[in-house]
Amino acid sequence: MELDTVINADCIKWLNEQPKGFADLVFADPPFNIGYQYDVYEDKLAYDEYYKWTNKWMKACVRALKDTGTFWIAIGDEYAAEIRMLGRKLGLTLRNWVIWHYTFGQNTKRKFCRSHAHLFYFVRDPKVFTFNENAIRVFSDRQREYRDKRANPAGKLPNDTWSEFVRVCGTFGEREGWHPCQMPETLLLRIIRSCSKAVDTVFDPFSGSGTTLAAAKRLGRHWLGTEMSPNYIQGIRDRLKNTRPIAHCEPFANGQDWPAEHLAELKGVYAEESVATTLLYENRHLLEAFTEHFNRRLAEAGVKGKYESHQVWRQLERLRPKCGELPRVKTHVAEPSGKPRPLDAGLFE
Ligand SMILES: C[S@@+](CC[C@H](N)C(=O)[O-])C[C@H]1O[C@@H](n2cnc3c(N)ncnc32)[C@H](O)[C@@H]1O
């Protein structure tokens, strides 16, 4: 089977023509049946029709999964219960029901604004699956907020409510612009990083703008997808041509000239750790732990070298929120007032 490619096809038909068990990880973000304007797909089916169709594509994806495979599905409120039940019927085990809480919720007129989606994390075998816990750890409250010396420097596993991934809106730089519902790449990086290994094959039946495929390529995984729109296919191919693996470059000695892929990763870690630069500036241990987490992610993506904490610091300093380049993060402790005060003066001289 040809890997590292995207196929212009109906996923159900294509999948059922392939050999069984080729994929280690499937990520599916189907149309939610809420009337979105896609290029060729009509996103407004009768309930029964959509339900039957969902059953068919889920079954085809389960057939494509290896026995040790993992299956993630994104869905809205309307069909979350159905997906959970179909997963059970197809013999899958639910490991997490993640809520992706996004900022920039969709506007409503007479009810609360929608600001979340459901992410189902299923596995075929409840005992044998890939979960790289060390590749996705984030700061614990003990570390970030209470400065508790007993805190595990390796951090903790993220919660099952994800608020750190901002929805890709119209004006965002990340937006490809030709697809109505592009997922953030950082969200897919977390899923792929935690649920697959370097040599694994990641498959997306509803490739859309190609986010899953781009994230898989960044992490050095094999990527494969189907998409029914020929226009989107062209867009995905262009996007993937311009996507380079994080391991493409080694860390540069000069902190000013980091490869774009490493810089993007640094911003991602910063958002996921949810720690303000002022806190890192004040607390050397936190900065060391942040650098360690960042290096671990690069290593997991195949990068051999490491960055030093002073290089990380300088880069963050350059990107501080006033330049609008670092994502905004929520911190639960009051920001120190006045000029930040390094604990270890001279460290970064
Ligand atoms: C919600 S979007 C996926 C967005 C994607 N996760 C991203 O981040 O760009 C769903 C996509 O599924 C495609 N699609 C719908 N039915 C399909 C089918 N039977 N086979 C393949 N693609 C299909 C639509 O054209 C649309 O681009």
Coordinates of N, CA, C and O in Angstrom, one line a residue, residues 177-346:
G177 N -7.7 28.7 4.7 CA -8.5 29.7 4.0 C -9.5 29.1 3.0 O -10.4 29.7 2.6
W178 N -9.3 27.8 2.6 CA -10.1 27.2 1.6 C -11.0 26.1 2.1 O -11.6 25.4 1.4
H179 N -10.9 25.9 3.5 CA -11.8 24.8 4.1 C -12.5 25.4 5.3 O -12.0 26.2 6.1
P180 N -13.8 25.1 5.4 CA -14.7 25.8 6.5 C -14.4 25.3 7.9 O -14.7 26.1 8.8
C181 N -13.8 24.2 8.1 CA -13.6 23.8 9.5 C -12.3 23.1 9.8 O -12.3 21.8 9.9
Q182 N -11.3 23.8 9.8 CA -9.9 23.3 10.0 C -9.6 23.2 11.5 O -9.8 24.1 12.3
M183 N -9.1 22.0 11.9 CA -8.7 21.8 13.3 C -7.4 22.4 13.6 O -6.5 22.5 12.7
P184 N -7.1 22.8 14.8 CA -5.7 23.3 15.1 C -4.7 22.1 15.1 O -5.0 21.0 15.6
E185 N -3.6 22.4 14.5 CA -2.5 21.4 14.3 C -2.0 20.9 15.7 O -1.7 19.7 15.9
T186 N -2.0 21.8 16.7 CA -1.4 21.5 18.0 C -2.3 20.4 18.7 O -1.8 19.5 19.4
L187 N -3.6 20.4 18.4 CA -4.5 19.4 19.0 C -4.1 18.0 18.4 O -4.0 17.0 19.1
L188 N -3.9 18.0 17.1 CA -3.6 16.7 16.5 C -2.2 16.3 16.9 O -2.0 15.1 17.0
L189 N -1.3 17.2 17.1 CA 0.0 16.8 17.5 C 0.0 16.1 18.9 O 0.6 15.0 19.1
R190 N -0.9 16.5 19.8 CA -1.0 15.8 21.1 C -1.5 14.4 20.9 O -1.0 13.5 21.5
I191 N -2.6 14.3 20.0 CA -3.2 13.0 19.8 C -2.2 12.0 19.2 O -2.0 10.9 19.6
I192 N -1.5 12.5 18.1 CA -0.6 11.6 17.4 C 0.6 11.2 18.2 O 1.1 10.1 18.3
R193 N 1.1 12.2 18.9 CA 2.3 12.0 19.8 C 2.0 11.0 20.9 O 2.8 10.2 21.2
S194 N 0.8 11.1 21.5 CA 0.5 10.2 22.6 C 0.1 8.8 22.1 O 0.4 7.8 22.8
C195 N -0.5 8.7 21.0 CA -1.1 7.4 20.6 C -0.5 6.7 19.4 O -1.1 5.8 18.8
S196 N 0.7 7.1 19.0 CA 1.4 6.4 17.9 C 2.9 6.5 18.1 O 3.4 7.3 18.9
K197 N 3.6 5.6 17.5 CA 5.1 5.5 17.5 C 5.6 6.1 16.2 O 4.9 6.2 15.2
A198 N 7.0 6.3 16.2 CA 7.6 6.9 15.1 C 7.4 6.2 13.8 O 7.2 6.9 12.8
V199 N 7.3 4.9 13.7 CA 7.2 4.2 12.5 C 5.7 4.0 12.0 O 5.4 3.4 11.0
D200 N 4.8 4.4 12.9 CA 3.4 4.1 12.7 C 2.7 4.8 11.5 O 3.2 5.8 11.0
T201 N 1.6 4.2 11.1 CA 0.8 4.8 10.0 C -0.5 5.5 10.6 O -1.3 4.8 11.4
V202 N -0.7 6.7 10.3 CA -1.8 7.5 10.8 C -2.8 7.7 9.6 O -2.3 8.2 8.6
F203 N -4.0 7.4 9.8 CA -5.0 7.5 8.7 C -6.1 8.4 9.1 O -6.6 8.4 10.2
D204 N -6.5 9.3 8.1 CA -7.7 10.2 8.3 C -8.7 10.0 7.2 O -8.4 10.4 6.0
P205 N -9.9 9.5 7.5 CA -10.9 9.2 6.4 C -11.5 10.5 5.8 O -11.9 10.6 4.7
F206 N -11.5 11.6 6.7 CA -12.1 12.9 6.3 C -11.1 14.0 6.4 O -11.1 14.8 7.3
S207 N -10.1 13.9 5.4 CA -8.9 14.7 5.6 C -9.2 16.2 5.6 O -8.4 17.0 6.2
G208 N -10.2 16.7 4.9 CA -10.6 18.1 5.0 C -9.5 19.0 4.5 O -9.1 19.0 3.3
S209 N -8.9 19.8 5.4 CA -7.8 20.7 5.0 C -6.4 20.0 5.2 O -5.4 20.6 4.9
G210 N -6.4 18.8 5.7 CA -5.2 18.0 5.8 C -4.5 18.2 7.2 O -3.3 17.8 7.3
T211 N -5.2 18.6 8.2 CA -4.5 18.9 9.5 C -3.9 17.6 10.1 O -2.7 17.6 10.5
T212 N -4.6 16.5 10.1 CA -4.1 15.3 10.7 C -2.8 14.8 9.9 O -1.8 14.4 10.5
L213 N -2.9 14.9 8.6 CA -1.8 14.5 7.8 C -0.6 15.3 8.0 O 0.6 14.8 8.1
A214 N -0.8 16.7 8.1 CA 0.3 17.6 8.3 C 1.0 17.3 9.7 O 2.2 17.3 9.8
A215 N 0.1 17.1 10.7 CA 0.7 16.8 12.1 C 1.4 15.5 12.1 O 2.5 15.4 12.7
A216 N 0.9 14.5 11.4 CA 1.6 13.2 11.4 C 3.0 13.4 10.7 O 4.0 12.8 11.1
K217 N 3.0 14.1 9.6 CA 4.2 14.3 8.9 C 5.2 15.1 9.7 O 6.4 14.8 9.8
R218 N 4.8 16.1 10.5 CA 5.6 16.9 11.4 C 6.3 15.9 12.4 O 7.5 16.1 12.7
L219 N 5.6 14.9 12.8 CA 6.1 14.0 13.9 C 6.8 12.8 13.2 O 7.2 11.9 14.0
G220 N 7.0 12.8 11.9 CA 7.7 11.7 11.3 C 7.0 10.4 11.2 O 7.6 9.4 11.0
R221 N 5.6 10.5 11.3 CA 4.8 9.3 11.1 C 4.5 9.1 9.7 O 4.6 10.1 8.9
H222 N 4.1 7.9 9.3 CA 3.5 7.7 7.9 C 2.1 8.3 7.9 O 1.4 8.0 8.9
W223 N 1.7 9.0 6.9 CA 0.4 9.6 6.9 C -0.3 9.1 5.6 O 0.3 8.9 4.6
L224 N -1.6 9.0 5.8 CA -2.5 8.5 4.7 C -3.9 9.0 4.9 O -4.4 9.0 6.1
G225 N -4.6 9.5 3.9 CA -5.9 10.0 4.1 C -6.8 9.9 2.8 O -6.3 9.7 1.7
T226 N -8.1 10.0 3.1 CA -9.0 10.1 1.9 C -9.8 11.4 2.1 O -10.0 11.9 3.2
E227 N -10.2 12.0 1.0 CA -11.1 13.2 1.0 C -11.9 13.2 -0.3 O -11.3 12.9 -1.4
M228 N -13.2 13.4 -0.2 CA -14.0 13.3 -1.4 C -14.0 14.5 -2.3 O -14.3 14.4 -3.5
S229 N -13.5 15.7 -1.8 CA -13.5 16.9 -2.7 C -12.2 17.0 -3.4 O -11.1 17.1 -2.8
P230 N -12.2 17.1 -4.8 CA -11.0 17.2 -5.5 C -10.3 18.6 -5.2 O -9.1 18.7 -5.2
N231 N -11.1 19.6 -4.9 CA -10.5 20.9 -4.6 C -9.7 20.8 -3.3 O -8.6 21.3 -3.2
Y232 N -10.3 20.2 -2.3 CA -9.6 20.1 -1.0 C -8.4 19.2 -1.2 O -7.3 19.5 -0.6
I233 N -8.5 18.2 -2.0 CA -7.3 17.3 -2.3 C -6.1 18.2 -2.8 O -5.0 18.0 -2.3
Q234 N -6.4 19.1 -3.7 CA -5.3 19.9 -4.2 C -4.7 20.7 -3.1 O -3.5 20.9 -3.0
G235 N -5.6 21.3 -2.3 CA -5.1 22.1 -1.1 C -4.3 21.3 -0.2 O -3.3 21.8 0.3
I236 N -4.7 20.1 0.1 CA -4.0 19.2 1.1 C -2.6 18.9 0.5 O -1.6 19.0 1.2
R237 N -2.6 18.6 -0.8 CA -1.2 18.3 -1.4 C -0.3 19.5 -1.3 O 0.9 19.3 -1.0
D238 N -0.8 20.7 -1.5 CA 0.0 21.9 -1.4 C 0.5 22.1 0.0 O 1.7 22.4 0.3
R239 N -0.5 21.9 1.0 CA -0.1 22.1 2.4 C 1.0 21.1 2.8 O 1.9 21.4 3.5
L240 N 0.8 19.8 2.4 CA 1.8 18.8 2.8 C 3.1 19.0 2.2 O 4.2 18.6 2.8
K241 N 3.1 19.6 0.9 CA 4.4 19.9 0.3 C 5.2 20.9 1.1 O 6.4 20.8 1.2
N242 N 4.5 21.8 1.8 CA 5.2 22.8 2.6 C 5.3 22.4 4.0 O 5.7 23.3 4.9
T243 N 5.0 21.2 4.4 CA 5.1 20.8 5.8 C 6.4 20.0 6.0 O 6.6 19.0 5.2
R244 N 7.2 20.4 6.9 CA 8.5 19.6 7.1 C 8.4 18.9 8.5 O 7.9 19.5 9.5
P245 N 9.0 17.8 8.6 CA 9.1 17.1 9.9 C 9.9 18.0 10.9 O 10.9 18.7 10.5
I246 N 9.5 17.9 12.2 CA 10.2 18.6 13.2 C 11.7 18.2 13.3 O 12.6 19.0 13.5
A247 N 11.9 16.9 13.0 CA 13.3 16.4 13.0 C 14.1 16.8 11.8 O 15.3 16.5 11.7
H248 N 13.5 17.6 10.9 CA 14.2 18.0 9.7 C 15.5 18.8 10.1 O 16.5 18.8 9.4
C249 N 15.5 19.5 11.2 CA 16.7 20.3 11.6 C 17.0 20.0 13.0 O 16.2 19.6 13.8
E250 N 18.3 20.2 13.3 CA 18.8 20.1 14.7 C 18.8 21.5 15.3 O 18.7 22.5 14.6
P251 N 18.8 21.5 16.7 CA 18.8 22.8 17.3 C 19.9 23.7 16.9 O 21.0 23.2 16.7
F252 N 19.7 25.0 16.7 CA 20.8 25.9 16.2 C 21.4 26.5 17.5 O 20.7 26.8 18.5
A253 N 22.7 26.7 17.4 CA 23.4 27.3 18.5 C 22.9 28.7 18.8 O 22.7 29.1 19.9
N254 N 22.7 29.4 17.7 CA 22.3 30.8 17.9 C 20.8 30.9 18.1 O 20.0 30.6 17.3
G255 N 20.4 31.3 19.3 CA 19.0 31.3 19.7 C 18.1 32.2 18.8 O 16.9 32.0 18.8
Q256 N 18.6 33.1 18.1 CA 17.8 33.9 17.2 C 17.3 33.2 16.0 O 16.3 33.7 15.4
D257 N 17.9 32.2 15.6 CA 17.6 31.6 14.3 C 17.1 30.2 14.4 O 17.6 29.3 13.7
W258 N 16.1 30.0 15.2 CA 15.6 28.6 15.3 C 14.9 28.2 14.0 O 14.2 29.1 13.4
P259 N 14.9 26.9 13.7 CA 14.0 26.5 12.6 C 12.6 26.8 12.9 O 12.2 26.7 14.0
A260 N 11.8 27.1 11.9 CA 10.4 27.4 12.1 C 9.6 26.3 12.8 O 8.7 26.6 13.6
E261 N 10.0 25.1 12.5 CA 9.3 23.9 13.1 C 9.5 23.9 14.6 O 8.6 23.5 15.3
H262 N 10.7 24.2 15.0 CA 11.0 24.2 16.4 C 10.3 25.3 17.2 O 9.9 25.2 18.3
L263 N 10.3 26.5 16.5 CA 9.6 27.7 17.0 C 8.1 27.4 17.2 O 7.5 27.7 18.3
A264 N 7.5 26.7 16.2 CA 6.1 26.4 16.3 C 5.9 25.4 17.5 O 4.9 25.6 18.3
E265 N 6.8 24.5 17.7 CA 6.7 23.6 18.8 C 6.8 24.3 20.2 O 6.1 24.0 21.1
L266 N 7.7 25.2 20.2 CA 7.9 26.0 21.5 C 6.6 26.7 21.8 O 6.2 26.7 23.0
K267 N 6.0 27.3 20.8 CA 4.7 28.1 21.1 C 3.7 27.1 21.6 O 2.9 27.4 22.4
G268 N 3.7 25.9 21.0 CA 2.7 24.9 21.4 C 2.9 24.4 22.8 O 2.0 24.4 23.6
V269 N 4.2 24.2 23.2 CA 4.4 23.8 24.6 C 4.0 24.9 25.5 O 3.4 24.7 26.6
Y270 N 4.3 26.1 25.2 CA 4.0 27.3 26.0 C 2.5 27.3 26.3 O 2.1 27.5 27.4
A271 N 1.7 27.1 25.2 CA 0.3 27.2 25.4 C -0.2 26.0 26.2 O -1.1 26.2 27.1
E272 N 0.3 24.9 26.0 CA -0.1 23.7 26.7 C 0.3 23.7 28.2 O -0.5 23.2 29.1
E273 N 1.4 24.3 28.5 CA 1.9 24.4 29.9 C 1.1 25.5 30.6 O 1.0 25.5 31.8
S274 N 0.5 26.4 29.8 CA -0.3 27.5 30.4 C 0.5 28.2 31.5 O 0.0 28.4 32.6
V275 N 1.7 28.7 31.1 CA 2.5 29.4 32.1 C 3.0 30.7 31.5 O 3.5 30.7 30.4
A276 N 2.8 31.8 32.2 CA 3.2 33.1 31.7 C 4.7 33.2 31.7 O 5.4 32.6 32.6
T277 N 5.3 34.0 30.8 CA 6.7 34.2 30.7 C 7.2 34.8 32.0 O 8.3 34.4 32.5
T278 N 6.4 35.6 32.7 CA 6.9 36.2 33.9 C 7.2 35.2 35.0 O 8.1 35.3 35.8
L279 N 6.3 34.1 35.0 CA 6.6 33.1 36.0 C 7.8 32.3 35.7 O 8.6 31.9 36.6
L280 N 8.1 32.0 34.4 CA 9.3 31.3 34.0 C 10.5 32.2 34.3 O 11.5 31.7 34.8
Y281 N 10.3 33.5 34.2 CA 11.4 34.4 34.4 C 11.8 34.4 35.9 O 13.0 34.6 36.3
E282 N 10.8 34.3 36.7 CA 11.0 34.4 38.2 C 11.5 33.1 38.8 O 12.1 33.1 39.8
N283 N 11.2 32.0 38.1 CA 11.4 30.7 38.8 C 12.3 29.8 37.9 O 11.8 29.2 36.9
R284 N 13.5 29.7 38.3 CA 14.5 29.0 37.4 C 14.1 27.5 37.3 O 14.3 26.9 36.3
H285 N 13.6 26.9 38.4 CA 13.3 25.5 38.3 C 12.2 25.2 37.3 O 12.2 24.2 36.6
L286 N 11.2 26.2 37.3 CA 10.1 26.1 36.3 C 10.7 26.2 34.9 O 10.2 25.4 34.0
L287 N 11.6 27.1 34.7 CA 12.2 27.2 33.3 C 12.9 26.0 32.9 O 12.9 25.5 31.8
E288 N 13.7 25.4 33.9 CA 14.4 24.1 33.6 C 13.4 23.0 33.2 O 13.6 22.3 32.3
A289 N 12.3 22.9 34.0 CA 11.3 21.9 33.7 C 10.7 22.1 32.4 O 10.4 21.2 31.6
F290 N 10.4 23.4 32.1 CA 9.8 23.7 30.8 C 10.7 23.3 29.6 O 10.3 22.7 28.6
T291 N 12.0 23.6 29.8 CA 13.0 23.3 28.8 C 13.1 21.7 28.6 O 13.1 21.2 27.5
E292 N 13.0 21.0 29.7 CA 13.0 19.6 29.7 C 11.8 19.0 28.9 O 12.0 18.1 28.1
H293 N 10.6 19.6 29.2 CA 9.4 19.1 28.5 C 9.5 19.4 27.0 O 9.2 18.5 26.2
F294 N 10.0 20.6 26.7 CA 10.2 20.9 25.3 C 11.2 20.0 24.6 O 10.9 19.5 23.5
N295 N 12.3 19.8 25.2 CA 13.3 18.9 24.6 C 12.8 17.4 24.4 O 13.1 16.8 23.4
R296 N 12.0 17.0 25.4 CA 11.4 15.7 25.3 C 10.5 15.5 24.1 O 10.5 14.5 23.4
R297 N 9.8 16.6 23.8 CA 8.9 16.5 22.7 C 9.6 16.5 21.4 O 9.3 15.8 20.4
L298 N 10.7 17.3 21.4 CA 11.5 17.3 20.1 C 12.2 15.9 19.9 O 12.2 15.4 18.8
A299 N 12.7 15.4 21.0 CA 13.3 14.0 21.0 C 12.3 13.0 20.5 O 12.6 12.2 19.6
E300 N 11.1 13.1 21.0 CA 10.1 12.1 20.6 C 9.8 12.3 19.1 O 9.4 11.3 18.4
A301 N 10.0 13.4 18.5 CA 9.7 13.6 17.1 C 11.0 13.3 16.3 O 11.0 13.6 15.1
G302 N 12.1 12.9 16.9 CA 13.2 12.4 16.2 C 14.4 13.4 16.2 O 15.4 13.2 15.6
V303 N 14.3 14.5 16.9 CA 15.4 15.5 17.0 C 16.5 15.0 17.9 O 16.1 14.5 19.0
K304 N 17.7 15.0 17.5 CA 18.8 14.4 18.3 C 19.3 15.4 19.4 O 19.5 15.0 20.5
G305 N 19.5 16.6 19.0 CA 20.1 17.6 20.0 C 19.1 18.1 21.0 O 18.0 17.8 21.0
K306 N 19.6 19.0 21.8 CA 18.8 19.6 22.9 C 19.0 21.1 22.9 O 20.1 21.6 22.5
Y307 N 18.0 21.9 23.3 CA 18.2 23.3 23.6 C 18.5 23.5 25.1 O 18.1 22.7 25.9
E308 N 19.3 24.5 25.4 CA 19.6 24.9 26.8 C 18.5 25.8 27.2 O 17.9 26.5 26.4
S309 N 18.4 25.9 28.6 CA 17.3 26.7 29.1 C 17.5 28.2 28.8 O 16.5 28.9 28.5
H310 N 18.7 28.7 28.7 CA 18.9 30.1 28.4 C 18.5 30.4 26.9 O 18.0 31.4 26.6
Q311 N 18.7 29.4 26.0 CA 18.2 29.6 24.6 C 16.7 29.6 24.6 O 16.2 30.5 23.8
V312 N 16.1 28.7 25.3 CA 14.6 28.8 25.4 C 14.1 30.1 25.9 O 13.2 30.7 25.4
W313 N 14.8 30.5 27.0 CA 14.4 31.8 27.6 C 14.5 32.9 26.6 O 13.6 33.7 26.4
R314 N 15.6 33.0 25.9 CA 15.8 34.1 25.0 C 14.8 34.1 23.9 O 14.3 35.2 23.5
Q315 N 14.4 32.9 23.4 CA 13.4 32.8 22.4 C 12.1 33.3 22.9 O 11.4 34.0 22.2
L316 N 11.7 32.9 24.1 CA 10.4 33.3 24.7 C 10.4 34.8 24.9 O 9.4 35.5 24.6
E317 N 11.5 35.3 25.3 CA 11.6 36.8 25.5 C 11.4 37.5 24.2 O 10.7 38.5 24.2
R318 N 11.9 37.0 23.1 CA 11.7 37.6 21.8 C 10.2 37.5 21.4 O 9.7 38.4 20.7
L319 N 9.5 36.5 21.8 CA 8.1 36.3 21.3 C 7.1 36.8 22.3 O 5.9 36.5 22.2
R320 N 7.5 37.4 23.4 CA 6.6 37.8 24.5 C 5.2 38.3 23.9 O 5.2 38.9 22.9
P321 N 4.2 38.2 24.8 CA 2.8 38.6 24.3 C 2.7 40.0 23.6 O 1.9 40.2 22.8
K322 N 3.5 40.9 24.1 CA 3.4 42.2 23.5 C 3.6 42.2 22.0 O 3.1 43.1 21.3
C323 N 4.4 41.2 21.5 CA 4.6 41.2 20.1 C 3.5 40.4 19.4 O 3.4 40.3 18.2
G324 N 2.6 39.9 20.2 CA 1.4 39.1 19.7 C 1.8 37.8 19.1 O 1.0 37.2 18.4
E325 N 3.0 37.4 19.4 CA 3.4 36.1 18.7 C 3.2 34.9 19.6 O 3.1 33.8 19.1
L326 N 3.2 35.1 21.0 CA 3.0 34.0 21.8 C 1.5 33.8 22.1 O 0.9 34.8 22.3
P327 N 1.0 32.6 22.2 CA -0.4 32.5 22.5 C -0.7 33.0 23.9 O 0.2 33.0 24.8
R328 N -1.9 33.5 24.1 CA -2.3 34.0 25.4 C -2.5 32.8 26.3 O -3.1 31.9 25.9
V329 N -2.0 32.9 27.6 CA -2.3 31.7 28.4 C -2.9 32.2 29.7 O -2.8 33.4 30.1
K330 N -3.7 31.3 30.3 CA -4.4 31.7 31.6 C -3.5 31.2 32.7 O -3.0 30.1 32.7
T331 N -3.2 32.1 33.6 CA -2.5 31.6 34.8 C -3.4 31.9 36.0 O -4.1 32.9 36.0
H332 N -3.3 31.1 36.9 CA -4.3 31.2 38.0 C -3.7 32.0 39.2 O -4.3 32.3 40.2
V333 N -2.4 32.4 39.1 CA -1.8 33.2 40.1 C -1.7 34.6 39.6 O -1.5 34.8 38.4
A334 N -1.6 35.5 40.5 CA -1.5 36.9 40.1 C -0.1 37.1 39.5 O 0.9 36.6 39.9
E335 N -0.1 37.9 38.4 CA 1.1 38.2 37.7 C 2.0 39.0 38.7 O 1.4 40.0 39.3
P336 N 3.2 38.8 38.8 CA 4.0 39.7 39.7 C 4.0 41.1 39.1 O 4.0 41.3 37.9
S337 N 3.8 42.1 40.0 CA 3.8 43.4 39.4 C 5.2 44.0 39.2 O 6.1 43.5 39.8
G338 N 5.3 45.0 38.5 CA 6.5 45.7 38.3 C 7.4 44.9 37.4 O 7.0 44.0 36.7
K339 N 8.7 45.2 37.5 CA 9.7 44.6 36.6 C 9.9 43.1 37.0 O 10.2 42.9 38.2
P340 N 9.9 42.1 36.1 CA 10.2 40.7 36.6 C 11.6 40.7 37.2 O 12.5 41.4 36.8
R341 N 11.7 39.8 38.2 CA 13.0 39.8 38.9 C 13.5 38.3 38.8 O 13.0 37.4 39.4
P342 N 14.6 38.1 38.1 CA 15.2 36.8 38.0 C 15.8 36.3 39.3 O 16.4 37.1 40.0
L343 N 15.5 35.1 39.7 CA 16.0 34.6 41.0 C 17.5 34.5 40.9 O 18.2 34.7 41.9
D344 N 17.9 34.1 39.8 CA 19.3 33.8 39.6 C 20.0 34.8 38.7 O 20.2 34.5 37.5
A345 N 20.2 36.0 39.2 CA 20.7 37.1 38.4 C 22.0 36.6 37.8 O 22.8 35.9 38.4
G346 N 22.2 36.9 36.5 CA 23.5 36.5 35.9 C 23.4 35.2 35.1 O 24.2 35.0 34.2

